[in-house]
Amino acid sequence: MLSKRILTMQDLSCVGQCSLTVALPVLSAFGVETCVLPTAILSNHTMFEKWSCVDFTEEAENIMRVWKENSFKFDAFYLGYLGSAPLTEVAKKCFAQFSSEGAKVIIDPAFGDDGKLYPAFDEEYVNAMRKLIKSADIILPNLTEACFLCGADYEQNASVEFAKKVIKKLSAMTDAVIVLTGAEKNGEIGEIIYSENQFSYVWAEKLPKRYHGTGDIFASAFTAVYLESGNLEKACSVAGKLVADSIRNTDPEHRYGVNFEYALKNTIK
Ligand code: PXL
């Protein structure tokens, strides 16, 4: 059986369950052949007080030169935390040179949460991401990222109506399907999907705890299920369940990620 071969572009955080250390196991578990273009190598993710980081922009150019000589092509691209604005240009080159026919581009902007940018980012990065999402088929922002991208003021505990207004504003900037993650309604959490001028929703039980790295688990599982099924709602529902199972099985003392490894083992069973 021929499986899809995707390229994921994001950082390798040596400690902390996020980015490539999540994407690789999750995508493989769902049966997707996964190639990587690391964007940076960090000692650990940036929610720890201290971290080191080596940017990979220059090496990415070298890697792509050799890939071209080897005539590699990918059936899809999944982008997460890139780390610096020049890497968005690398990504565009990558789509231009290595897309199989009909290859999809799925982008999780992955630059902020709770109304704030992650520590390594600034307005230059947001601006670069505004341009990059024009090349996407699907984007997976949370409300913070959606607000930054379209220049809306972020609201805490936002209503679905507010989130839909932000999505509409964002949709003027890209033709991509928008899957807004982490929306909340009546004690439930879920996704607001905007595709072909229509809204749809996927809701699930909201668990009392929030943890770091759940966005990367969601995006990885979403990508795998969407590539296989072409069904946005199913992809959200399976990915949301994996996130919820991961949170449920996480020891409250474990602060820097979630126990997605345990949840994944059960999903596969
Ligand atoms: O989970 C998003 C993410 C990925 N990679 C790094 C991060 C973060 C969030 O803070 O710091 C390095």
Coordinates of C-alpha atoms and ligand atoms in Angstrom, one line a residue:
M1 CA 0.0 0.0 0.0
L2 CA 1.4 3.4 -0.9
S3 CA 1.3 5.8 2.0
K4 CA 1.3 9.6 1.8
R5 CA 4.8 11.2 2.2
I6 CA 4.7 14.5 3.9
L7 CA 7.3 17.1 4.8
T8 CA 7.0 18.7 8.2
M9 CA 8.9 21.9 8.8
Q10 CA 9.3 22.9 12.5
D11 CA 11.9 23.1 15.2
L12 CA 13.5 20.3 17.2
S13 CA 13.2 21.1 20.9
C14 CA 15.5 18.6 22.6
V15 CA 13.5 18.6 25.8
G16 CA 9.7 19.4 26.0
Q17 CA 7.0 17.5 24.2
C18 CA 6.4 19.8 21.2
S19 CA 7.2 20.3 17.5
L20 CA 9.1 17.5 15.9
T21 CA 9.2 15.3 18.9
V22 CA 5.4 15.2 18.8
A23 CA 4.9 15.4 15.0
L24 CA 7.1 12.5 14.1
P25 CA 5.6 9.9 16.5
V26 CA 2.0 11.0 15.9
L27 CA 2.2 11.1 12.1
S28 CA 4.0 7.7 12.0
A29 CA 1.4 6.2 14.3
F30 CA -1.3 7.3 11.9
G31 CA 0.6 5.6 9.0
V32 CA 2.0 8.7 7.3
E33 CA 5.6 8.7 6.0
T34 CA 7.1 11.8 7.5
C35 CA 10.2 13.7 6.3
V36 CA 11.5 16.6 8.2
L37 CA 13.1 20.0 7.5
P38 CA 14.2 21.2 11.0
T39 CA 14.0 25.0 11.3
A40 CA 16.0 25.3 14.5
I41 CA 17.4 23.2 17.2
L42 CA 16.6 24.3 20.7
S43 CA 17.9 23.0 24.1
N44 CA 14.2 22.8 25.1
H45 CA 11.0 24.8 24.2
T46 CA 10.7 28.4 25.1
M47 CA 8.2 28.0 28.0
F48 CA 11.1 27.0 30.2
E49 CA 12.9 30.0 31.7
K50 CA 16.1 29.4 29.7
W51 CA 16.8 28.0 26.3
S52 CA 19.5 27.9 23.6
C53 CA 18.7 28.0 19.9
V54 CA 20.5 27.5 16.6
D55 CA 18.6 28.8 13.6
F56 CA 18.7 26.4 10.5
T57 CA 17.9 28.8 7.7
E58 CA 21.3 28.5 6.0
E59 CA 21.4 24.7 6.4
A60 CA 17.8 24.4 5.1
E61 CA 19.0 26.0 1.8
N62 CA 21.8 23.4 1.6
I63 CA 19.3 20.6 2.3
M64 CA 16.9 21.8 -0.4
R65 CA 19.7 22.0 -3.0
V66 CA 20.5 18.3 -2.5
W67 CA 16.8 17.4 -2.4
K68 CA 16.5 19.0 -5.8
E69 CA 19.4 16.9 -7.1
N70 CA 17.6 13.8 -5.7
S71 CA 14.3 14.8 -7.3
F72 CA 12.3 14.4 -4.0
K73 CA 8.6 15.3 -4.0
F74 CA 6.1 15.5 -1.1
D75 CA 2.3 14.9 -1.1
A76 CA 1.8 17.5 1.6
F77 CA 3.5 20.0 3.8
Y78 CA 2.7 20.6 7.5
L79 CA 4.3 23.6 9.1
G80 CA 4.5 24.5 12.7
Y81 CA 7.0 26.6 14.8
L82 CA 9.5 28.0 12.3
G83 CA 11.4 30.3 14.6
S84 CA 12.4 33.2 12.4
A85 CA 11.0 35.3 9.5
P86 CA 13.5 34.2 6.8
L87 CA 12.3 30.6 7.3
T88 CA 8.9 31.6 5.8
E89 CA 10.7 32.4 2.6
V90 CA 12.5 29.0 2.7
A91 CA 9.0 27.4 3.1
K92 CA 7.7 29.1 0.0
K93 CA 10.7 27.9 -2.0
C94 CA 10.1 24.4 -0.6
F95 CA 6.4 24.4 -1.8
A96 CA 7.5 25.6 -5.2
Q97 CA 10.2 23.0 -5.7
F98 CA 9.0 19.9 -3.9
S99 CA 5.2 19.6 -4.4
S100 CA 3.7 16.5 -5.9
E101 CA 0.7 17.2 -8.0
G102 CA -2.2 18.5 -5.8
A103 CA 0.1 18.7 -2.7
K104 CA -1.7 20.3 0.3
V105 CA -0.1 23.0 2.5
I106 CA -1.3 22.9 6.1
I107 CA 0.1 25.7 8.4
D108 CA -0.2 26.0 12.1
P109 CA 1.1 29.5 12.7
A110 CA 2.3 28.4 16.2
F111 CA 3.5 31.8 17.4
G112 CA 1.3 32.7 20.4
D113 CA -1.3 31.9 23.0
D114 CA -3.4 33.6 25.6
G115 CA -3.3 36.9 23.8
K116 CA 0.6 37.0 23.7
L117 CA 3.4 36.1 21.3
Y118 CA 5.7 33.3 22.4
P119 CA 9.0 34.8 23.7
A120 CA 11.1 34.3 20.5
F121 CA 8.6 36.2 18.2
D122 CA 7.9 39.8 17.2
E123 CA 5.8 41.8 14.7
E124 CA 8.3 41.0 11.9
Y125 CA 7.5 37.3 12.4
V126 CA 3.7 37.9 12.4
N127 CA 4.1 39.9 9.2
A128 CA 6.0 37.1 7.5
M129 CA 3.4 34.6 8.6
R130 CA 0.7 36.9 7.1
K131 CA 2.4 36.5 3.8
L132 CA 3.0 32.8 4.2
I133 CA -0.6 31.9 4.9
K134 CA -1.5 33.0 1.4
S135 CA 0.2 29.8 0.2
A136 CA -1.8 27.6 2.5
D137 CA -4.7 25.3 1.8
I138 CA -5.6 25.0 5.5
I139 CA -4.5 27.1 8.5
L140 CA -4.9 26.1 12.1
P141 CA -4.6 29.2 14.2
N142 CA -5.8 29.6 17.8
L143 CA -7.7 32.8 18.6
T144 CA -4.5 34.6 19.7
E145 CA -2.8 33.9 16.4
A146 CA -5.9 34.7 14.3
C147 CA -6.2 38.1 16.1
F148 CA -2.5 38.9 15.5
L149 CA -2.7 37.8 11.9
C150 CA -5.7 40.0 11.0
G151 CA -5.0 42.8 13.4
A152 CA -8.0 42.3 15.7
D153 CA -7.8 43.0 19.5
Y154 CA -7.7 39.8 21.4
E155 CA -10.5 39.0 23.8
Q156 CA -10.2 36.7 26.8
N157 CA -13.1 34.1 27.1
A158 CA -14.3 35.2 23.7
S159 CA -17.7 34.2 22.4
V160 CA -18.2 32.1 19.3
E161 CA -19.7 35.2 17.7
F162 CA -16.4 37.2 18.3
A163 CA -14.3 34.3 17.0
K164 CA -16.4 34.1 13.9
K165 CA -15.9 37.9 13.2
V166 CA -12.1 37.4 13.6
I167 CA -12.2 34.4 11.2
K168 CA -14.2 36.5 8.6
K169 CA -11.6 39.2 8.9
L170 CA -8.8 36.7 8.5
S171 CA -10.5 35.1 5.5
A172 CA -9.9 38.3 3.6
M173 CA -6.2 37.6 3.8
T174 CA -6.1 34.0 2.5
D175 CA -8.1 31.5 0.5
A176 CA -7.1 28.8 2.9
V177 CA -9.7 26.9 4.9
I178 CA -9.5 28.3 8.5
V179 CA -9.7 25.8 11.4
L180 CA -9.8 28.0 14.5
T181 CA -8.6 25.8 17.5
G182 CA -9.4 26.2 21.2
A183 CA -12.8 27.8 20.7
E184 CA -15.1 27.6 23.8
K185 CA -18.8 27.4 24.2
N186 CA -21.0 26.3 27.2
G187 CA -18.2 24.4 28.9
E188 CA -17.1 22.7 25.7
I189 CA -14.0 23.2 23.7
G190 CA -13.5 22.7 19.9
E191 CA -12.9 24.0 16.5
I192 CA -14.7 26.6 14.3
I193 CA -14.2 25.6 10.7
Y194 CA -14.6 28.1 7.9
S195 CA -14.6 26.5 4.4
E196 CA -16.2 27.7 1.2
N197 CA -17.9 30.6 3.0
Q198 CA -19.6 28.2 5.5
F199 CA -19.0 27.7 9.2
S200 CA -19.1 24.3 10.9
Y201 CA -18.2 23.3 14.4
V202 CA -16.7 20.4 16.3
W203 CA -17.2 20.4 20.1
A204 CA -15.9 18.2 22.8
E205 CA -15.8 18.1 26.6
K206 CA -13.5 20.8 28.0
L207 CA -11.0 19.4 30.6
P208 CA -10.2 21.7 33.5
K209 CA -6.4 21.8 32.9
R210 CA -4.5 23.4 30.1
Y211 CA -1.1 22.2 29.1
H212 CA 1.7 23.3 26.8
G213 CA 2.2 21.4 23.5
T214 CA -1.4 20.3 22.9
G215 CA -1.6 22.5 19.7
D216 CA 1.2 20.4 18.1
I217 CA -0.5 17.1 19.0
F218 CA -3.7 18.5 17.5
A219 CA -2.1 19.7 14.3
S220 CA -0.2 16.5 13.7
A221 CA -3.2 14.2 14.2
F222 CA -5.4 16.6 12.2
T223 CA -2.9 16.5 9.3
A224 CA -2.7 12.7 9.3
V225 CA -6.5 12.2 9.4
Y226 CA -7.2 14.9 6.9
L227 CA -4.7 13.6 4.4
E228 CA -6.3 10.2 4.6
S229 CA -10.0 11.2 4.7
G230 CA -10.3 14.7 3.2
N231 CA -12.8 15.2 6.0
L232 CA -12.2 18.4 8.1
E233 CA -14.7 17.5 10.8
K234 CA -13.4 14.0 11.2
A235 CA -9.8 15.3 11.4
C236 CA -10.8 17.7 14.1
S237 CA -12.7 15.2 16.1
V238 CA -10.0 12.5 16.0
A239 CA -7.3 15.1 16.8
G240 CA -9.4 16.6 19.6
K241 CA -9.9 13.2 21.2
L242 CA -6.1 12.5 21.1
V243 CA -5.5 15.8 22.9
A244 CA -8.2 15.1 25.5
D245 CA -6.8 11.6 26.1
S246 CA -3.3 13.0 26.5
I247 CA -4.4 15.6 29.0
R248 CA -6.5 13.0 31.0
N249 CA -3.4 10.8 31.3
T250 CA -1.0 13.5 32.4
D251 CA 0.3 13.7 35.9
P252 CA -0.5 17.2 37.3
E253 CA 3.1 17.5 38.4
H254 CA 4.3 17.1 34.8
R255 CA 4.4 20.8 33.7
Y256 CA 6.0 21.1 30.3
G257 CA 3.9 18.9 28.0
V258 CA 1.3 16.1 28.1
N259 CA 1.4 12.3 28.1
F260 CA 0.5 11.9 24.5
E261 CA 2.7 8.8 24.3
Y262 CA 0.3 6.9 26.5
A263 CA -2.8 8.2 24.6
L264 CA -1.2 7.3 21.3
K265 CA -0.5 3.8 22.4
N266 CA -4.2 3.4 23.2
T267 CA -5.3 5.1 19.9
I268 CA -3.3 2.6 18.0
K269 CA -4.7 -0.4 19.9
Ligands
PXL1 O1 4.3 24.2 20.9 C1 4.7 25.3 20.2 C2 6.2 25.5 20.4 C3 7.1 24.8 19.5 N1 8.4 25.0 19.6 C4 9.0 25.8 20.5 C5 8.2 26.5 21.4 C6 6.8 26.4 21.3 C7 5.9 27.1 22.2 O2 6.4 27.8 23.1 O3 8.8 27.3 22.3 C8 10.4 26.0 20.6

